[in-house]
CSV table of C-alpha atoms and ligand atoms in Angstrom, one decimal:
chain,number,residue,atom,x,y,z
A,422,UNK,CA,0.0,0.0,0.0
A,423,UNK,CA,1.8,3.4,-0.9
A,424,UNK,CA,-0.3,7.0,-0.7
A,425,UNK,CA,0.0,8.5,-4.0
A,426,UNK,CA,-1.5,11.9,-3.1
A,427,UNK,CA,-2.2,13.3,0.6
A,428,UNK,CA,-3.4,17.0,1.5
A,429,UNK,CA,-0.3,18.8,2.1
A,430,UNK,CA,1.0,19.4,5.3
A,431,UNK,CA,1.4,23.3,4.9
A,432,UNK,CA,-2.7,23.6,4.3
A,433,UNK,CA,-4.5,24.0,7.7
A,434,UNK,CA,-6.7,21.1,8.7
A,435,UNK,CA,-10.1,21.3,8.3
A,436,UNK,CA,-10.1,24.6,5.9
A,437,UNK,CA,-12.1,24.8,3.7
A,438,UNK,CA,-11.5,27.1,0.8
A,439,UNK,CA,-14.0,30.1,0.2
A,440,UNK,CA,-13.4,30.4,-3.7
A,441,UNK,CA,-16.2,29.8,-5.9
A,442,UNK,CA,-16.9,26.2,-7.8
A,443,UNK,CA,-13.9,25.5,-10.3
A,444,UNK,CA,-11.8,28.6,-9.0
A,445,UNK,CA,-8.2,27.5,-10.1
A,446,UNK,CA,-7.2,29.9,-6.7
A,447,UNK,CA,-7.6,26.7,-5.0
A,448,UNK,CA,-4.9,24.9,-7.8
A,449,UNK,CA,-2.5,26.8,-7.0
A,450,UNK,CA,-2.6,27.2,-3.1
A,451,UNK,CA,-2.1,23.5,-3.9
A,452,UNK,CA,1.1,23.4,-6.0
A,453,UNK,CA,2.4,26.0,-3.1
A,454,UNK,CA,1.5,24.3,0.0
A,455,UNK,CA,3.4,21.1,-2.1
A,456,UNK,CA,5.7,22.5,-2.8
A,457,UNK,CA,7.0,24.3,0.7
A,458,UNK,CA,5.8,20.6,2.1
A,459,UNK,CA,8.7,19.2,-0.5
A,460,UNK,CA,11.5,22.0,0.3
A,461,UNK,CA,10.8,21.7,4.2
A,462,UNK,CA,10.2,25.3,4.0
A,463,UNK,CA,7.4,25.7,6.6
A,464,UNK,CA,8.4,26.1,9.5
A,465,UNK,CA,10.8,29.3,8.3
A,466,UNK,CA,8.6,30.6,5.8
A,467,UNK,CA,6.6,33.9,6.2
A,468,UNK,CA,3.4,34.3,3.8
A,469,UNK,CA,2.4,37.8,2.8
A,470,UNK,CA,-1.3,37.7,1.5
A,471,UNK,CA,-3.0,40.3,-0.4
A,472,UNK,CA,-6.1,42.1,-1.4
A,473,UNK,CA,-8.4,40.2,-3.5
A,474,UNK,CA,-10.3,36.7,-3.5
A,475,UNK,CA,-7.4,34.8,-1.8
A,476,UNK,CA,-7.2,38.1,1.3
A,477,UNK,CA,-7.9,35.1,3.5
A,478,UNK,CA,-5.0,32.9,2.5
A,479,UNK,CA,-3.8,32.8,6.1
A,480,UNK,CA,-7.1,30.6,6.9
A,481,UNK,CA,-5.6,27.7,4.4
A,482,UNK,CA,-2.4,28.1,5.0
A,483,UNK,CA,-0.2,26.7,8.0
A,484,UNK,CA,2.5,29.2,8.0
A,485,UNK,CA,3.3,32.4,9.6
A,486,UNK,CA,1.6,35.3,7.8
A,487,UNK,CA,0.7,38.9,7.3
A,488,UNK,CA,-1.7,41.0,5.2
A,489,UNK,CA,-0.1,43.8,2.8
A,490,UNK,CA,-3.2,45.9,1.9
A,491,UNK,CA,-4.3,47.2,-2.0
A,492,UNK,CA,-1.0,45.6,-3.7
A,493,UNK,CA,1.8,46.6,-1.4
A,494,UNK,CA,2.4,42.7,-0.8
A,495,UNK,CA,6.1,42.9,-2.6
A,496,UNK,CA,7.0,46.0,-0.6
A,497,UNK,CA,5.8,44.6,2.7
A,498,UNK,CA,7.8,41.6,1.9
A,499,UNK,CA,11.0,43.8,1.2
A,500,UNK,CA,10.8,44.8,4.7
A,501,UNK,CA,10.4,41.0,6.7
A,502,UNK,CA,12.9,40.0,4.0
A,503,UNK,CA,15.4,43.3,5.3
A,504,UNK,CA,14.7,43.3,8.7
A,505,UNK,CA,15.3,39.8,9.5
A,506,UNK,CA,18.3,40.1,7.5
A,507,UNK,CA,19.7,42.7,9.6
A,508,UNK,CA,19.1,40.3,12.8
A,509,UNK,CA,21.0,37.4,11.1
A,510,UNK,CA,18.3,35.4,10.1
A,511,UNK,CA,17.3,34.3,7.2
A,512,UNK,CA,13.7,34.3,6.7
A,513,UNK,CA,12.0,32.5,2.9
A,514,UNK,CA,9.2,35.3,2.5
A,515,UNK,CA,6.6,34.8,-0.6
A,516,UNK,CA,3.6,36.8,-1.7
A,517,UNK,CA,0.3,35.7,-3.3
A,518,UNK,CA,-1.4,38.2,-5.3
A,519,UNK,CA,-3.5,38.0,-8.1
A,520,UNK,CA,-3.3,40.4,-11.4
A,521,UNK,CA,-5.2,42.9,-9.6
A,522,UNK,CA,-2.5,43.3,-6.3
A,523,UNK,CA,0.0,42.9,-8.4
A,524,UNK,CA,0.0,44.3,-11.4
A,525,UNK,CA,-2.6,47.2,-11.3
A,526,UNK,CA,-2.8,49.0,-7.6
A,527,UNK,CA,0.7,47.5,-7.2
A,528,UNK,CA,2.6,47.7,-10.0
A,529,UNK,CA,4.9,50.5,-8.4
A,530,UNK,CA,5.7,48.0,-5.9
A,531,UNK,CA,6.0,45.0,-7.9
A,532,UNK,CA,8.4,45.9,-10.5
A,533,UNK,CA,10.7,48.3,-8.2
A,534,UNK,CA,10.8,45.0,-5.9
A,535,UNK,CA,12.5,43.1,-9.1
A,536,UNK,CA,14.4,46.4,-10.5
A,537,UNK,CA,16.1,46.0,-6.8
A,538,UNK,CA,16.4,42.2,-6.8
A,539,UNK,CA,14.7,41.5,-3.6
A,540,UNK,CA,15.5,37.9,-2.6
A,541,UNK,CA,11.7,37.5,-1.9
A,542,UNK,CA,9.9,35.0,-3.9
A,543,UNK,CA,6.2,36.7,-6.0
A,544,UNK,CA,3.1,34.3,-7.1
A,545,UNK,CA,0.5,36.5,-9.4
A,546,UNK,CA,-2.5,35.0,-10.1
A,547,UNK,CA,-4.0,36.3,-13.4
A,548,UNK,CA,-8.1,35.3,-13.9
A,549,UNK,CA,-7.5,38.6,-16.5
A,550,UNK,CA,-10.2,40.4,-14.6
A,551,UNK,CA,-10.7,42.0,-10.7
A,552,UNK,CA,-12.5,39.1,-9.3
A,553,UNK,CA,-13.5,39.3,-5.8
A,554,UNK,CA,-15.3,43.1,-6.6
A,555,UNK,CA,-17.5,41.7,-9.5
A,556,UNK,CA,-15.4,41.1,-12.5
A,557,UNK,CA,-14.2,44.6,-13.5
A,558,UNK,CA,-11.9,45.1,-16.2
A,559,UNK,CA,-8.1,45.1,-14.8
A,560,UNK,CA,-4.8,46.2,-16.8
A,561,UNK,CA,-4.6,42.2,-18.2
A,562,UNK,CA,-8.2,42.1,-19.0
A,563,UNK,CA,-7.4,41.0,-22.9
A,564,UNK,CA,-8.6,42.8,-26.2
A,565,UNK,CA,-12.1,42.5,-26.6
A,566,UNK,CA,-12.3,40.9,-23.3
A,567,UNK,CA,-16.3,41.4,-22.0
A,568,UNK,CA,-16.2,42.4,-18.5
A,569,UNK,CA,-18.7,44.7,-15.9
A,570,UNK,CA,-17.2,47.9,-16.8
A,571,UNK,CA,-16.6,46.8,-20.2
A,572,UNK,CA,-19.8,45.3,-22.0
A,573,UNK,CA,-18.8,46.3,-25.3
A,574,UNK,CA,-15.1,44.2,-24.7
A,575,UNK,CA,-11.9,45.8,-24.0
A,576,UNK,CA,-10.8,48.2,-27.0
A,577,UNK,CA,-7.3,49.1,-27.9
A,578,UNK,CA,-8.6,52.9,-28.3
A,579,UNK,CA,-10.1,53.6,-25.6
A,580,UNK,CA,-8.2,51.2,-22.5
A,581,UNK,CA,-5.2,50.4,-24.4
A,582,UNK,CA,-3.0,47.5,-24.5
A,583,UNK,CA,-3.2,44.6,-21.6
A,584,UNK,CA,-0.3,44.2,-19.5
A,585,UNK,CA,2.4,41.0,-19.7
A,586,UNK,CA,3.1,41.1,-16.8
A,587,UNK,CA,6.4,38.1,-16.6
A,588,UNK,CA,8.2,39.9,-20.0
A,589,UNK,CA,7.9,42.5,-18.2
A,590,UNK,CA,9.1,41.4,-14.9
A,591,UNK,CA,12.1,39.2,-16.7
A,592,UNK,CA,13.5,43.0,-18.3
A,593,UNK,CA,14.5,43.7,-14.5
A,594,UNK,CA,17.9,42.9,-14.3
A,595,UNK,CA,17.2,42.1,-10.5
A,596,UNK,CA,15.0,39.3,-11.8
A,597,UNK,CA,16.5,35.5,-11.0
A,598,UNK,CA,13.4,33.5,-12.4
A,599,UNK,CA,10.2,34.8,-14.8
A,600,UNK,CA,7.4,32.5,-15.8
A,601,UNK,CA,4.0,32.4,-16.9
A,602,UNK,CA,2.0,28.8,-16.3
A,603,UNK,CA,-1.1,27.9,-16.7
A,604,UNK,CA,-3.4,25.1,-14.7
A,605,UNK,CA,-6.4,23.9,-17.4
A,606,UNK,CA,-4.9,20.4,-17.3
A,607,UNK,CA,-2.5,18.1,-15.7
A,608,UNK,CA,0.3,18.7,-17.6
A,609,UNK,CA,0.1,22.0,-17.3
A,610,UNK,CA,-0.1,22.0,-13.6
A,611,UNK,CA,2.6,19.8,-13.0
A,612,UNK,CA,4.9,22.6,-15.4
A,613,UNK,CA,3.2,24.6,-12.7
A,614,UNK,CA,4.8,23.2,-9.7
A,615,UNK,CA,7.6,22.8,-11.1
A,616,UNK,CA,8.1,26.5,-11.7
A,617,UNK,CA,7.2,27.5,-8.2
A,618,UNK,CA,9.7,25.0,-7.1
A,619,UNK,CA,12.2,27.1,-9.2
A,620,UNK,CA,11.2,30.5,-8.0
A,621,UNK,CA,11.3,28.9,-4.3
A,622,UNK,CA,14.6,27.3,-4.9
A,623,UNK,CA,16.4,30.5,-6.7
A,624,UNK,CA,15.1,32.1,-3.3
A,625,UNK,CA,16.7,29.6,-1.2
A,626,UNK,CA,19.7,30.1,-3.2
A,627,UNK,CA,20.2,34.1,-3.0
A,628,UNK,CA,19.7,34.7,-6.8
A,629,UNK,CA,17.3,37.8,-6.6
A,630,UNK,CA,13.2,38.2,-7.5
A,631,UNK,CA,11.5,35.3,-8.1
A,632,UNK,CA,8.1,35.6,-9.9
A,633,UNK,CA,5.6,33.0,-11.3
A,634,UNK,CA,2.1,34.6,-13.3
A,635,UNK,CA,-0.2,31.6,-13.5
A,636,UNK,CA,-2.9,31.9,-15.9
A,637,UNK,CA,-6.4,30.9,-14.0
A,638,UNK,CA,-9.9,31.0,-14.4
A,639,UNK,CA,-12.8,32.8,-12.8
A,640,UNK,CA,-15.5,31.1,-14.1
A,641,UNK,CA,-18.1,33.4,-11.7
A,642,UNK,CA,-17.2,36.5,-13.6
A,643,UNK,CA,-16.4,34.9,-16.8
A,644,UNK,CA,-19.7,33.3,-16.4
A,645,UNK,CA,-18.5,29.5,-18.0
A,646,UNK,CA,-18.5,26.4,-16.2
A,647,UNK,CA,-15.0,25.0,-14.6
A,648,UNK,CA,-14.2,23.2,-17.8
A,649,UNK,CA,-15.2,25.8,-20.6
A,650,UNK,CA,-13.3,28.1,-18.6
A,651,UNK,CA,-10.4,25.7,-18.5
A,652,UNK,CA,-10.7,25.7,-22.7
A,653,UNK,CA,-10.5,29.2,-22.8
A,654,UNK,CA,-7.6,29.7,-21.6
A,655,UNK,CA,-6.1,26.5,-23.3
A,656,UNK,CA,-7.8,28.0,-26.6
A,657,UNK,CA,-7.9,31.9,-26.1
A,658,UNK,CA,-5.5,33.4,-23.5
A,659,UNK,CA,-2.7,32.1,-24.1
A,660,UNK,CA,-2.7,34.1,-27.6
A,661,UNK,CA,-2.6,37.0,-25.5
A,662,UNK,CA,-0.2,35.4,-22.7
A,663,UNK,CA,2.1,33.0,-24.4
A,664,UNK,CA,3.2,30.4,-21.7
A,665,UNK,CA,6.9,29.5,-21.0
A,666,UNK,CA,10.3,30.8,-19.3
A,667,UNK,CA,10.9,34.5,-19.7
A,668,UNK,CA,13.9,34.8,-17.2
A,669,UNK,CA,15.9,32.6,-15.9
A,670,UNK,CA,19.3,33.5,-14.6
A,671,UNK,CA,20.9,30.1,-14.9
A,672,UNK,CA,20.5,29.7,-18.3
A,673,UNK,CA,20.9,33.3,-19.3
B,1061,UNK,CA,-7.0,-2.5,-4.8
B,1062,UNK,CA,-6.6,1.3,-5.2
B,1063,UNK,CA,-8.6,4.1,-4.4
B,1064,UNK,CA,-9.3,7.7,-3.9
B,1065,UNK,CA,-11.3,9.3,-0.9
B,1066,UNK,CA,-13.1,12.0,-1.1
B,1067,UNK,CA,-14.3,14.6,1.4
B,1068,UNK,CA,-17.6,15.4,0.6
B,1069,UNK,CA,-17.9,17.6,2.9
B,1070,UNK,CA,-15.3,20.0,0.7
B,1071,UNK,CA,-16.6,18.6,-2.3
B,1072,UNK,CA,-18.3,22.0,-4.7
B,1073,UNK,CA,-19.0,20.0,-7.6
B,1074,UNK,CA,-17.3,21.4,-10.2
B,1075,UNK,CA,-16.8,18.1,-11.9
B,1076,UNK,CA,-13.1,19.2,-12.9
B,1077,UNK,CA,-12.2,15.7,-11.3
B,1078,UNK,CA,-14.9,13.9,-13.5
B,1079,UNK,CA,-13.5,15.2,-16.7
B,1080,UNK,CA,-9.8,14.1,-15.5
B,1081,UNK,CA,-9.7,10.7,-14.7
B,1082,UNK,CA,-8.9,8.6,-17.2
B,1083,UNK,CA,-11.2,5.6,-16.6
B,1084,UNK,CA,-14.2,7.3,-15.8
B,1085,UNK,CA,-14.8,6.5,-11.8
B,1086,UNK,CA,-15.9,9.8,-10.3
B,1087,UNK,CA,-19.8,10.2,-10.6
B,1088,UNK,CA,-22.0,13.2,-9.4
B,1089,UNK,CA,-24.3,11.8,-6.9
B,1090,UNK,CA,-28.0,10.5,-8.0
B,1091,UNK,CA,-29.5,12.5,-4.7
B,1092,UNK,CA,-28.5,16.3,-3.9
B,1093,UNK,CA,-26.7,17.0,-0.2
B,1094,UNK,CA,-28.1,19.4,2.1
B,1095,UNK,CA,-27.2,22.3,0.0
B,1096,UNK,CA,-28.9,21.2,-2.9
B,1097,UNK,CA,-25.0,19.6,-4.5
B,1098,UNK,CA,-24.8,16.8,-5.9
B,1099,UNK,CA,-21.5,16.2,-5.5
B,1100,UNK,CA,-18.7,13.8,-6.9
B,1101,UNK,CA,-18.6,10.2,-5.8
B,1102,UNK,CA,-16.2,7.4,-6.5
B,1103,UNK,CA,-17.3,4.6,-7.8
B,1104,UNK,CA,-14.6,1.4,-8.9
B,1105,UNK,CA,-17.1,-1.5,-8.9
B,1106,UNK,CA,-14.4,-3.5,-11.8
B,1107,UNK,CA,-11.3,-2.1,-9.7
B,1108,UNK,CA,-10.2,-0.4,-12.4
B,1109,UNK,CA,-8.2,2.6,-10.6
B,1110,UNK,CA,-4.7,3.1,-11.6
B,1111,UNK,CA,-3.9,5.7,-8.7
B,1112,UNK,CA,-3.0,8.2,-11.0
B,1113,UNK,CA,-3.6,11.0,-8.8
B,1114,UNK,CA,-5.0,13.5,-11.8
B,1115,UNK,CA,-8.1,13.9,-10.5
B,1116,UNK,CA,-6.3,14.8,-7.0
B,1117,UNK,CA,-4.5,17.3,-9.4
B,1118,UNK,CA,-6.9,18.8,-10.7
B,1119,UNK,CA,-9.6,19.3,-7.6
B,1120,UNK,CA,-9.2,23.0,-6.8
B,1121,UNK,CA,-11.1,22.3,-3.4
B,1122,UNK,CA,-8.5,19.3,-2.2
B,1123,UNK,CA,-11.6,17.6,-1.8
B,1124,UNK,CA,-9.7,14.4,-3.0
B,1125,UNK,CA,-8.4,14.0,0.3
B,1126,UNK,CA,-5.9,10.7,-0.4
B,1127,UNK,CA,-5.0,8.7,-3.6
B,1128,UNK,CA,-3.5,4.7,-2.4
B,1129,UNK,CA,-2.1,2.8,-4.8
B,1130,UNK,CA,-2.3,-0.9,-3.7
C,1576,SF4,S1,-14.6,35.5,-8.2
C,1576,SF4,FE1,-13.4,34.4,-9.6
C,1576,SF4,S2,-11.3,34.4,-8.8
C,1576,SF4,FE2,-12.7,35.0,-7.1
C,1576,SF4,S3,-13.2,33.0,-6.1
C,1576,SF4,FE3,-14.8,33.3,-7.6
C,1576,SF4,S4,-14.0,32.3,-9.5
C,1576,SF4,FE4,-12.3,32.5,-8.1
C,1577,SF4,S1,-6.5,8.0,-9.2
C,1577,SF4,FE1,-6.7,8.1,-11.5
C,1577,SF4,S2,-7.9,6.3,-12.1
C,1577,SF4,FE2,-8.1,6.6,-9.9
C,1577,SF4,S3,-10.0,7.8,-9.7
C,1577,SF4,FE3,-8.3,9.3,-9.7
C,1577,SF4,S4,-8.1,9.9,-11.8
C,1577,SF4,FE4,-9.3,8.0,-11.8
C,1578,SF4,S1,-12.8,18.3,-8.5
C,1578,SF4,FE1,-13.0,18.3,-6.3
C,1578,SF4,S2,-14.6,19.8,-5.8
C,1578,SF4,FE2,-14.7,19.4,-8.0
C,1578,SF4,S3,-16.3,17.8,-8.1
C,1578,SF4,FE3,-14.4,16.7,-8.0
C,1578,SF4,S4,-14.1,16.3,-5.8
C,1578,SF4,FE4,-15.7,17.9,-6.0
């Protein structure tokens, strides 16, 4: 008899997420929580959570944790990263964002956080609209892209160009590690994991910003079921947000 | 014999886990829970499960609470 799969240790007992039906959130709370499990990272970990559907992340998640309001989650972790630094101790500090956090409100924050290489690890969730406030479009909504406060679809003319967020990310020369994954099948997730093992690892090993964009659905506000959602991205975003390695400083 | 447990307590029904396995042995429910869900079931009557883990994988919920391969 061998176990195969068993909840990771990292996520609380008895949580139960609060994302909706077929949220890929839940995904990729997985792949972390696995993946800290695998590097033995818990216990020295602290988890800085953010504004937006996963603001609660600290209910799932058996780690140390603090809240970083409105997409000041990279510059809060900046400062655990620094001041336990200064103390001689060497903390593994992530953030968990989505599009929103990360690359609208906090953009400032997020790429001045790479531009410095912070040795702090980023995860950006992007479900390409502002989820938890009713589906607004965000800076990664794509072209066309039919949203709350965009019935007529996103149009270059009036709101511009949507934001790629890992190129952009992997043009910081403080930047160890840039990828964008997706999770809309099992392949996919396990090139996931994978990735956020690198990003943890390159933390681990001193090489700068780490950052992982993971491409996930919101099936409430794009108002498809789990699995059409799943085939939109397979079939539609990743026109717009081309999957693979944009930086990574061991290969460069 | 291997299996998968499910928590159906965690269990939303997205069917996400249905789609994903490869020899078809997650169900929805014939009768709804208390919240009106009818919610996935596993169901290996020809022992057929290869302990894969996919549809572990794929549940966003980690309502798939253990996979044992036997
Ligand atoms: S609103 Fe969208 S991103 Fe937020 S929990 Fe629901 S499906 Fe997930
Ligand atoms: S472990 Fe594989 S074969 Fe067994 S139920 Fe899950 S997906 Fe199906
Ligand atoms: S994937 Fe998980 S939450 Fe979705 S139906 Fe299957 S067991 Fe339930």
């Amino acid at each position: 008899m061998q176990t195969i799969f068993e909840t990771p240790k990292t996520i609380k007992e008895n949580s139960r997420f609060s994302f909706c039906p077929g949220c890929d959130h839940g995904v990729a709370i997985k792949l972390v929580a696995q993946v800290l499990d695998e590097l033995g990272l818990q216990e020295n970990t602290i988890l800085v959570a953010s504004s937006g559907c996963s603001v609660n992340l600290y209910d799932y998640l058996e780690l140390d944790c603090i809240e970083a309001p409105h997409g000041r989650a990279c510059a809060v972790a900046t400062g655990i990263k620094r001041a336990h630094k200064v103390q001689g101790k060497e903390k593994f500090v992530f953030t968990y964002q989505g599009d929103g956090d990360f690359a609208s409100i906090g953009l400032g924050e997020s790429l001045h956080s790479a531009l410095r290489g912070e040795n702090i690890t980023a995860i950006c969730i992007n479900n390409t609209n502002f989820g938890m406030t009713g589906g607004q479009m965000g800076p990664t909504s794509v072209l066309g892209q039919i949203t709350s406060t965009s019935p007529q679809g996103r149009n270059k003319e009036t709101h511009g160009f949507p934001i790629k967020t890992a190129e952009h990310i992997a043009l910081c020369d403080g930047t160890s590690f840039s990828a964008r994954v997706a999770l809309f099948d099992v392949k996919n997730i396990l090139k996931a994991k994978n990735a956020i093992k690198k990003a943890f690892e390159y933390q681990k090993q001193g090489l700068g910003f780490s950052f992982v964009e993971i491409l996930a659905s919101c099936p409430t506000n794009w108002r498809l079921s789990p699995l059409e959602s799943h085939n939109k991205i397979e079939n539609e975003l990743t026109k717009t947000y081309p999957l693979g390695i944009f930086k990574d400083i061991k290969n460069d | 014999m291997s299996y998968i447990v499910i928590d159906e307590s965690k269990c939303k029904s997205c069917y996400l886990c249905i789609n994903a396995c490869p020899k078809k042995l997650i169900k929805a429910k014939e009768k709804p829970n208390n919240f009106g869900e009818y919610t996935a079931e596993f169901k290996d009557d020809k022992k057929e499960c290869i302990a894969c883990a996919k549809c572990a994988l794929v549940c966003p919920d980690i309502a798939i609470t253990k996979v044992v391969k036997e």
